[in-house]
Coordinates of C-alpha atoms in Angstrom, one line a residue:
X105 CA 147.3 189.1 37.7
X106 CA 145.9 192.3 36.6
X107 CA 144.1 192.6 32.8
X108 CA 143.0 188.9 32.5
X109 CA 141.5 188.0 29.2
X110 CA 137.9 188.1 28.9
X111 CA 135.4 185.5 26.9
X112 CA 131.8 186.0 25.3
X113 CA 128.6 185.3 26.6
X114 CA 128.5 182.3 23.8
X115 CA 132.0 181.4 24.4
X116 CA 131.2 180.5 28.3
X117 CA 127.8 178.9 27.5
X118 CA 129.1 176.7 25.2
X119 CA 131.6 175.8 27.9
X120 CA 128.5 175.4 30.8
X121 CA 127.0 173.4 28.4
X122 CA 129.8 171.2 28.3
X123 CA 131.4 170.7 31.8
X124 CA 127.9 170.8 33.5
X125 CA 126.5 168.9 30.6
X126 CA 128.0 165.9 31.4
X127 CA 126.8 165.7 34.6
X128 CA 123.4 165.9 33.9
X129 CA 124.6 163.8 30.3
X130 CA 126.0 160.6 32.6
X131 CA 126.2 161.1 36.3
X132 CA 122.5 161.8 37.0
X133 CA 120.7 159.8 34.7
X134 CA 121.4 156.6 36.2
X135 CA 120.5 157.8 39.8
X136 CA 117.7 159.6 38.6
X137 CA 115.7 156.1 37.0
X138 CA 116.8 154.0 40.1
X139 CA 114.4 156.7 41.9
X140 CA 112.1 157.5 39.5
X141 CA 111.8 155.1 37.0
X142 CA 109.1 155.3 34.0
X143 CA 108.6 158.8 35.7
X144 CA 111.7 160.0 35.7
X145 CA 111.2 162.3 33.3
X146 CA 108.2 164.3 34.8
X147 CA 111.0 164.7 37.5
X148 CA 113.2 167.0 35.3
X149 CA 110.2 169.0 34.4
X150 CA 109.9 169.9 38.0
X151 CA 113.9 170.5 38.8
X152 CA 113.6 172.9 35.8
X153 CA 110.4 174.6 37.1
X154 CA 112.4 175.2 39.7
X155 CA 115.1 176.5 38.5
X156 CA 113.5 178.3 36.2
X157 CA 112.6 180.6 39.0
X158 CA 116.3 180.3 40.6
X159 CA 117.8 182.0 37.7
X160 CA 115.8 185.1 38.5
X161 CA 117.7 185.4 42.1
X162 CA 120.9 184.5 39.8
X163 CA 120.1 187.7 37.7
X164 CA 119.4 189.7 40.8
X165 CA 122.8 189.1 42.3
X166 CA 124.5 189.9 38.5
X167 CA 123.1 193.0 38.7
X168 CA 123.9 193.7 41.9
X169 CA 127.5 193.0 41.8
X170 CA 127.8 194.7 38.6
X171 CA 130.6 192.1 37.1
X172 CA 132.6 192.2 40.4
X173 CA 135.4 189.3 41.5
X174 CA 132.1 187.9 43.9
X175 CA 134.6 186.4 46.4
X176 CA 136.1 190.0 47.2
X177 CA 132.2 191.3 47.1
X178 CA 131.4 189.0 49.5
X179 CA 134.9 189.8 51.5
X180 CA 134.0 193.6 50.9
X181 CA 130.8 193.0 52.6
X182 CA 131.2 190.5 55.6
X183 CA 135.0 191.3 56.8
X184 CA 138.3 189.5 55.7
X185 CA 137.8 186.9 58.3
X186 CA 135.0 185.4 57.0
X187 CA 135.1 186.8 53.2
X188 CA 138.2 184.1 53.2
X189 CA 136.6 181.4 54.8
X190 CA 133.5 181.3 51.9
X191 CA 136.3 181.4 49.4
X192 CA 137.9 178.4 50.9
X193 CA 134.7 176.6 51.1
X194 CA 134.1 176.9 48.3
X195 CA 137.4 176.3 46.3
X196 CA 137.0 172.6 48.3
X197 CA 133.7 172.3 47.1
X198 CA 134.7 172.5 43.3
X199 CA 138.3 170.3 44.2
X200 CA 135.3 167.5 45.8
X201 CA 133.5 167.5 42.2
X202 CA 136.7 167.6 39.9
X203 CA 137.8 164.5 42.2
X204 CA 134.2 162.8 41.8
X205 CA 134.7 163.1 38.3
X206 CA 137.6 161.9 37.7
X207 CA 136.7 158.6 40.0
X208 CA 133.4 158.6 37.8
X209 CA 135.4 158.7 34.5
X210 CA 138.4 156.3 35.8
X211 CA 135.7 153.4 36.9
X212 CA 134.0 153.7 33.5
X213 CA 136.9 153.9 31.4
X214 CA 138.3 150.7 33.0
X215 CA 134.7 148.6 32.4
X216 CA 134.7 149.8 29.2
X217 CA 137.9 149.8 26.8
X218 CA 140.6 149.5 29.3
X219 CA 140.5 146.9 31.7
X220 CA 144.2 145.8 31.6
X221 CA 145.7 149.4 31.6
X222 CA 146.8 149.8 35.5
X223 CA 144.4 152.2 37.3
X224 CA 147.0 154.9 38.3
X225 CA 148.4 155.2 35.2
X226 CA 145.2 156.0 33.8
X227 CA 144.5 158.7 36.8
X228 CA 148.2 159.8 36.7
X229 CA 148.0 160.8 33.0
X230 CA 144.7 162.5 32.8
X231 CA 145.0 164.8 36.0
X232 CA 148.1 166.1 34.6
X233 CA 146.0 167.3 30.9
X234 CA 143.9 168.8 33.5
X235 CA 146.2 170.7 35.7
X236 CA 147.8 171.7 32.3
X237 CA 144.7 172.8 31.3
X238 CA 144.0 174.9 34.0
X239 CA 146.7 176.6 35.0
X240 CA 146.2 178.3 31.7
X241 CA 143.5 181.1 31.6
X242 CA 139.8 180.8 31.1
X243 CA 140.1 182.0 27.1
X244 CA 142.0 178.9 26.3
X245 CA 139.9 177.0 27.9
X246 CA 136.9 178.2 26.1
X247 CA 138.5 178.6 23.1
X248 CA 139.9 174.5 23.2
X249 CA 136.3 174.1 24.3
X250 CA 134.5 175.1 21.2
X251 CA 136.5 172.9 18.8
X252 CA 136.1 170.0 20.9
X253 CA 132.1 170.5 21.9
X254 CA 131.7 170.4 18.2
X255 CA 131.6 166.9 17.6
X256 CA 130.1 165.6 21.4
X257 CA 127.2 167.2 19.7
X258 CA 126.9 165.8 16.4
X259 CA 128.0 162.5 17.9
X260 CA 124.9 163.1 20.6
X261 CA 122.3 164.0 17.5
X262 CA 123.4 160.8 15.5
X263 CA 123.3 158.4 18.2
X264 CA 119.4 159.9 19.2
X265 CA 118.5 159.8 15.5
X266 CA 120.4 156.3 15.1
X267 CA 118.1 154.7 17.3
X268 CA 114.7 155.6 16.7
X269 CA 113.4 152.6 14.7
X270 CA 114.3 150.6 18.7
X271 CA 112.3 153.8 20.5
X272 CA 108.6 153.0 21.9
X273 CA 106.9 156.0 23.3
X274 CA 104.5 154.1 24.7
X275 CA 106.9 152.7 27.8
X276 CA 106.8 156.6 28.8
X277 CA 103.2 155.9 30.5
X278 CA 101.2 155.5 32.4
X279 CA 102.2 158.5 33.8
X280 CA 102.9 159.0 38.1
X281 CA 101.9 155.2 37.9
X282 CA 102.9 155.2 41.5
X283 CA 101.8 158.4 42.6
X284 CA 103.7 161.1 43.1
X285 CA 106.0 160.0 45.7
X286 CA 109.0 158.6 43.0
X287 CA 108.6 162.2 41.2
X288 CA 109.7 164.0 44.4
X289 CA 112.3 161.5 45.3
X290 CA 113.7 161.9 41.8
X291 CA 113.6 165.6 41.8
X292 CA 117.2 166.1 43.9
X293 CA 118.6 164.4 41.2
X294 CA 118.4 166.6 38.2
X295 CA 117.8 169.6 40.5
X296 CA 121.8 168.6 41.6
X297 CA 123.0 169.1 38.1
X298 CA 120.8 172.2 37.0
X299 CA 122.2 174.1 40.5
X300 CA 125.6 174.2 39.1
X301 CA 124.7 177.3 37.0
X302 CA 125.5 179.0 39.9
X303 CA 129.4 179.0 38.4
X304 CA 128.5 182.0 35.9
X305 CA 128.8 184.1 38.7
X306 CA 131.9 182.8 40.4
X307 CA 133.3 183.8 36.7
X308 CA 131.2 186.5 35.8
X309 CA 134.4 189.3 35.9
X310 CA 135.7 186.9 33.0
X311 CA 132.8 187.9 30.8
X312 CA 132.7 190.4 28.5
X313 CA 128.6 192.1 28.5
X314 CA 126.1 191.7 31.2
X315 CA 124.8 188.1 31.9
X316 CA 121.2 189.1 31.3
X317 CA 118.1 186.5 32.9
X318 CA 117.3 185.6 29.7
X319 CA 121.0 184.1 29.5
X320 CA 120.4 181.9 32.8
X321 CA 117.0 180.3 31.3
X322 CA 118.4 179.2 28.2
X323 CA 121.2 178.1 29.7
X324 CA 119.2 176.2 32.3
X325 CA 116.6 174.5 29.3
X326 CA 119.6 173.4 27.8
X327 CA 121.0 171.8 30.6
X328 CA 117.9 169.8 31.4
X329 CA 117.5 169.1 27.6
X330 CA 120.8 167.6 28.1
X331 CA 119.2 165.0 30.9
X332 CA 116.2 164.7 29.1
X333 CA 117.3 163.6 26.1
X334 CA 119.5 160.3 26.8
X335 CA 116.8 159.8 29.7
X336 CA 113.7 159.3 27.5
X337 CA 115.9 157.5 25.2
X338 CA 117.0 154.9 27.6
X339 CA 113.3 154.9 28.7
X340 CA 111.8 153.9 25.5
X341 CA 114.8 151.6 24.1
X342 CA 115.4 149.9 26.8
X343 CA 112.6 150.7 29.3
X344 CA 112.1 151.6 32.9
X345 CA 113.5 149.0 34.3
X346 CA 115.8 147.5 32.4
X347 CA 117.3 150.8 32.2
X348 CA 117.2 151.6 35.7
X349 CA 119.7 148.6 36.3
X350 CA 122.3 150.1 33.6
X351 CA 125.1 151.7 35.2
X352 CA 125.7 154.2 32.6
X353 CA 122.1 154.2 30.5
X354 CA 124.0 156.9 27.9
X355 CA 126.4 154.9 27.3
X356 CA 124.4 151.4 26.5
X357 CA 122.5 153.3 23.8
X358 CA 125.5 153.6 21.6
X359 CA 125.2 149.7 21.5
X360 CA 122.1 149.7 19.7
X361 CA 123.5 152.1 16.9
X362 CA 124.4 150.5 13.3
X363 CA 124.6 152.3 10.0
X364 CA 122.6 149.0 7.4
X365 CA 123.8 145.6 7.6
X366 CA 127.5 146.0 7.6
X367 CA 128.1 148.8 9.8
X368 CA 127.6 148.8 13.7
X369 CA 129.7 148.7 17.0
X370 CA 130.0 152.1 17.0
X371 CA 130.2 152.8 20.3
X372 CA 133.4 154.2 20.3
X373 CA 132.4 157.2 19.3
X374 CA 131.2 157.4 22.8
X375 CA 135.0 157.9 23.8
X376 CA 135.5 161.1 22.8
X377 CA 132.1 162.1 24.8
X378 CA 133.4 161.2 27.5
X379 CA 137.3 161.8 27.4
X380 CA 136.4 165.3 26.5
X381 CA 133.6 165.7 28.5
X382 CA 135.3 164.8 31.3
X383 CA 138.5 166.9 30.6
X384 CA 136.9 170.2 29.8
X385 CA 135.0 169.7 33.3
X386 CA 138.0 168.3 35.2
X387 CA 140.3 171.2 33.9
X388 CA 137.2 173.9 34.7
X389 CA 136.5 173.2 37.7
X390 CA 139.9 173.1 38.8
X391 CA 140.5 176.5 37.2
X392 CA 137.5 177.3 39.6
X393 CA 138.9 176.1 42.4
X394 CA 141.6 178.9 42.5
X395 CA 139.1 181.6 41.6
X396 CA 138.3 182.6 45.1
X397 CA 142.2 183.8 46.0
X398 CA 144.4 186.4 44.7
X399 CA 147.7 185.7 43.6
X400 CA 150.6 188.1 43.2
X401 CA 152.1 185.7 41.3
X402 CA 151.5 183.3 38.5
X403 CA 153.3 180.6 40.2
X404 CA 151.6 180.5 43.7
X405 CA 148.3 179.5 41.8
X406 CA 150.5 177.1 40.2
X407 CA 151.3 175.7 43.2
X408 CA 147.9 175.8 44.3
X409 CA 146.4 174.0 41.3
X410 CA 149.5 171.3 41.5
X411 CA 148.5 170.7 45.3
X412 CA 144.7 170.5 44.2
X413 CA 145.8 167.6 41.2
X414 CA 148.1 165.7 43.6
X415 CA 144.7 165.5 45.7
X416 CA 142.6 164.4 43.1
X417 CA 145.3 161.4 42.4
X418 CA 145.5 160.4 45.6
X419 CA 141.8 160.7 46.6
X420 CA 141.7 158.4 43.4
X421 CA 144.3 155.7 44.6
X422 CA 141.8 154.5 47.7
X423 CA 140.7 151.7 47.0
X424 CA 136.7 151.9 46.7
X425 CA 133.8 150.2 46.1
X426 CA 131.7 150.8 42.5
X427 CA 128.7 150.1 45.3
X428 CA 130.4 152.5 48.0
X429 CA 131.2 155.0 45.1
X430 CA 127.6 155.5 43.7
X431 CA 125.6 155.2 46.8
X432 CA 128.4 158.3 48.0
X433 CA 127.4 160.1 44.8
X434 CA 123.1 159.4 45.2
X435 CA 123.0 159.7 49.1
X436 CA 125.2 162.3 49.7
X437 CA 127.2 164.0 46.6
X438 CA 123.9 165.1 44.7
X439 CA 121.7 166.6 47.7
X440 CA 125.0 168.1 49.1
X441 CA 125.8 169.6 46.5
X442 CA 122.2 170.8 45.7
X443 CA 121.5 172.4 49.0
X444 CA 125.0 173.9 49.2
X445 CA 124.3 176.1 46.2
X446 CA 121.1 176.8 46.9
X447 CA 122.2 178.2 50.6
X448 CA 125.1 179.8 48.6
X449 CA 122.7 181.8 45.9
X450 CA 120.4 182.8 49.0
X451 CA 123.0 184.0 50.9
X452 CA 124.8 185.8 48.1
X453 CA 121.1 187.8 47.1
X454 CA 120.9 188.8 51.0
X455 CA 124.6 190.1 50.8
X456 CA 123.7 192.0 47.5
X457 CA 120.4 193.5 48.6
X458 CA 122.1 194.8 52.2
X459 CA 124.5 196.0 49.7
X460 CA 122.1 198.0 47.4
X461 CA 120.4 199.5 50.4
X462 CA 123.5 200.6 51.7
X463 CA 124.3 202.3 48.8
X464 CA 121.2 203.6 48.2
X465 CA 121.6 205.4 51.6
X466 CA 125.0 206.7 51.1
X467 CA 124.0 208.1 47.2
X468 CA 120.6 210.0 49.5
X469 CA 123.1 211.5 52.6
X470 CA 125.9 212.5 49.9
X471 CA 122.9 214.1 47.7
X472 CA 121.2 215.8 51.1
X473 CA 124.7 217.2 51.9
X474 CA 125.2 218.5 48.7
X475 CA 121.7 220.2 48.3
X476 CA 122.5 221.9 52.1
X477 CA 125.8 223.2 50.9
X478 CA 124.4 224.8 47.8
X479 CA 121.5 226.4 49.9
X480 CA 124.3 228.0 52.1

C-alpha cells in the first residue's frame, strides 16, 4: 500500500467543492429557511465568520503534522489503544454521511423522475458505482471528478442567470425582522456543511505541496458561496416562505428556467447535478471511510469498503418516514455532525501543539548534549 498516487492542491479542491458542495448545494438549504427564513442568509455570513477563523486552527494542525497519515499521528501520540479507537470513530462517522446521502438522493430521485422504478433497485445500483468508485485510489477519483464538475457548474451559472427577470431583491428585507433569535438558530445549519473542510487533513498525505491557510479560506468562501447562491435565489423567486415549505428549494428553481417562448422544462438538467453530485460524494466519503486503517493488502480494504456498501443498502431498505428522515437530518445529523468536527479539530491542535513542544524539548536536550560533548 506503499507509494500511493498523489493529487494537486486544485485537483482536491475542485473535488471539496463538489462532494461537500452538495451538501451545502441541497441538504442545508431547506433546513436552513425553515429556521431562518427571510434571514437565512445573514445566517451563512455568520457560519463563515466563523469558520473563517477555524481554518486558521486547520492550518495550525497542517503544519504541525507536516503531511503525516493524521490517524497514525494521532496513534503515534495517544497509544495504539486509543489511536484505533479515533480511527474507527471516525471511519463510522463518514459510512453515517455516505448512508444519509444516499437516503437523501434515493427519496428525491423517486419524487422526481422515477416514481415507478422499485426503490432497491435504485439503491442496489448506485451503491455499487460507488463502491466501484472507491475502491479505486483518490487520483481517479479526482481525476473523474474534474470532467464531471465541469458541467454541475455551467448548469449552476445558467439556471442563476436563467432566472433573474423572476428575482426581487427586495423579499431579502427587512433584515433580522424578528430579531436575532432565527439568525442563531439558523447558524448550525450552514455551519454543519462548512465543518466538513476538516476532510483535507484526513487526506492531506495524498496531496502533493503544503495546504497553506490561504487554501482553507478560499475553500471555505466557496463552500458558503455554494449555499448562498441557490439560497438567495429561492429567497427572491420564490420568497421566504413559500420557499421555506419546498423540500428541495434548488431544485424548484430549475422550474422557472425557459430559453423564449418555445423552450422551457428544463429541469432535467438538474439530474446530472445531482446523480453526480451525489456519486462523487458517496464514492468519497466511502474512500474516506477506510482511510483511518492500514492494509497489507488491496483486498482487505476491499472487503472493508464491500461491508461498508452492503451497510449503506441495508440502512436504505428500512422503511422510513420523509418526516422521520428530515427531522433526523435537522435535529440531529447537522449539529452532530457540526460539534463532532469541531471537538475533532480541537482535539487534533492540542495533540499537535503537545507534540511540537515535545519536540522542541528533545531538539534543546540533544543540542545541550552535543554542545557538552564538544566542550570535553
Amino acid at each position: 500500500m506503499n507509494n500511493q498516487p498523489k493529487v494537486s492542491l486544485l485537483q482536491i479542491s475542485l473535488l471539496i467543492i463538489t462532494a461537500i458542495g452538495l451538501k451545502n448545494h441541497v441538504t442545508v438549504i431547506p433546513h436552513l429557511l425553515g429556521a431562518a427564513k427571510r434571514d437565512s442568509w445573514v445566517s451563512v455570513g455568520i457560519g463563515l465568520a466563523i469558520i473563517l477563523c477555524w481554518c486558521f486552527l486547520l492550518s495550525y494542525i497542517h503544519r504541525k503534522t507536516i503531511n503525516q497519515n493524521i490517524f497514525h499521528f494521532v496513534e503515534q501520540h495517544t497509544g495504539k489503544l486509543f489511536g484505533r479507537f479515533f480511527s474507527i470513530i471516525v471511519s463510522l462517522v463518514f459510512v453515517l454521511l455516505a448512508a444519509v446521502t444516499l437516503k437523501e438522493f434515493i427519496s428525491w430521485t423517486k419524487v422526481s423522475y422515477l416514481p415507478i422504478t422499485p426503490i432497491f433497485l435504485c439503491i442496489i445500483l448506485f451503491t455499487i458505482l460507488c463502491f466501484l468508485l472507491a475502491i479505486t485510489n483518490i487520483q481517479t477519483i479526482v481525476i473523474l471528478n474534474t470532467f464531471v464538475l465541469t458541467a454541475v457548474v455551467v448548469f449552476g451559472f445558467f439556471v442563476a442567470f436563467a432566472n433573474i427577470q423572476y428575482k426581487d431583491h427586495t423579499l431579502l428585507k427587512p433584515i433580522l425582522e424578528h430579531g436575532f433569535k432565527p439568525v442563531i438558530s439558523g447558524t448550525i445549519y450552514p455551519l454543519s456543511g462548512l465543518i466538513e473542510l476538516i476532510v483535507l487533513l484526513f487526506i492531506q498525505q495524498k496531496v502533493h505541496g503544503k495546504m497553506t491557510t490561504k487554501l482553507f479560506l478560499i475553500n471555505s468562501v466557496i463552500l458558503a458561496g455554494l449555499i448562498l447562491g441557490p439560497l438567495m435565489g429561492s429567497l427572491t423567486e420564490f420568497g421566504p416562505y413559500e420557499a421555506a415549505r419546498q423540500k428541495y428549494p434548488a431544485f424548484e428553481q430549475w422550474g422557472l428556467v425557459s430559453l423564449g417562448r418555445f423552450i422551457e422544462h428544463l429541469d432535467f438538467l438538474s439530474i446530472y447535478q445531482w446523480i453526480t453530485g451525489a456519486f462523487i460524494r458517496i464514492s468519497f466519503f466511502l474512500f474516506l471511510s477506510a482511510e483511518p486503517f492500514t492494509f497489507k493488502s488491496n483486498k482487505k480494504k476491499i472487503t472493508l469498503l464491500a461491508g461498508f456498501s452492503v451497510f449503506l443498502i441495508i440502512s436504505n431498505l428500512i422503511p422510513m418516514s420523509d418526516i422521520t428522515f428530515y427531522s433526523f437530518i435537522r435535529e440531529f445529523l447537522m449539529p452532530f455532525t457540526f460539534w463532532f468536527f469541531l471537538a475533532i479539530s480541537i482535539f487534533l491542535g492540542i495533540i499537535a501543539a503537545i507534540a511540537n513542544k515535545k519536540s522542541r524539548r528533545s531538539q534543546y536536550v540533544q543540542e545541550n548534549k552535543k554542545e557538552t560533548y564538544n566542550s570535553k
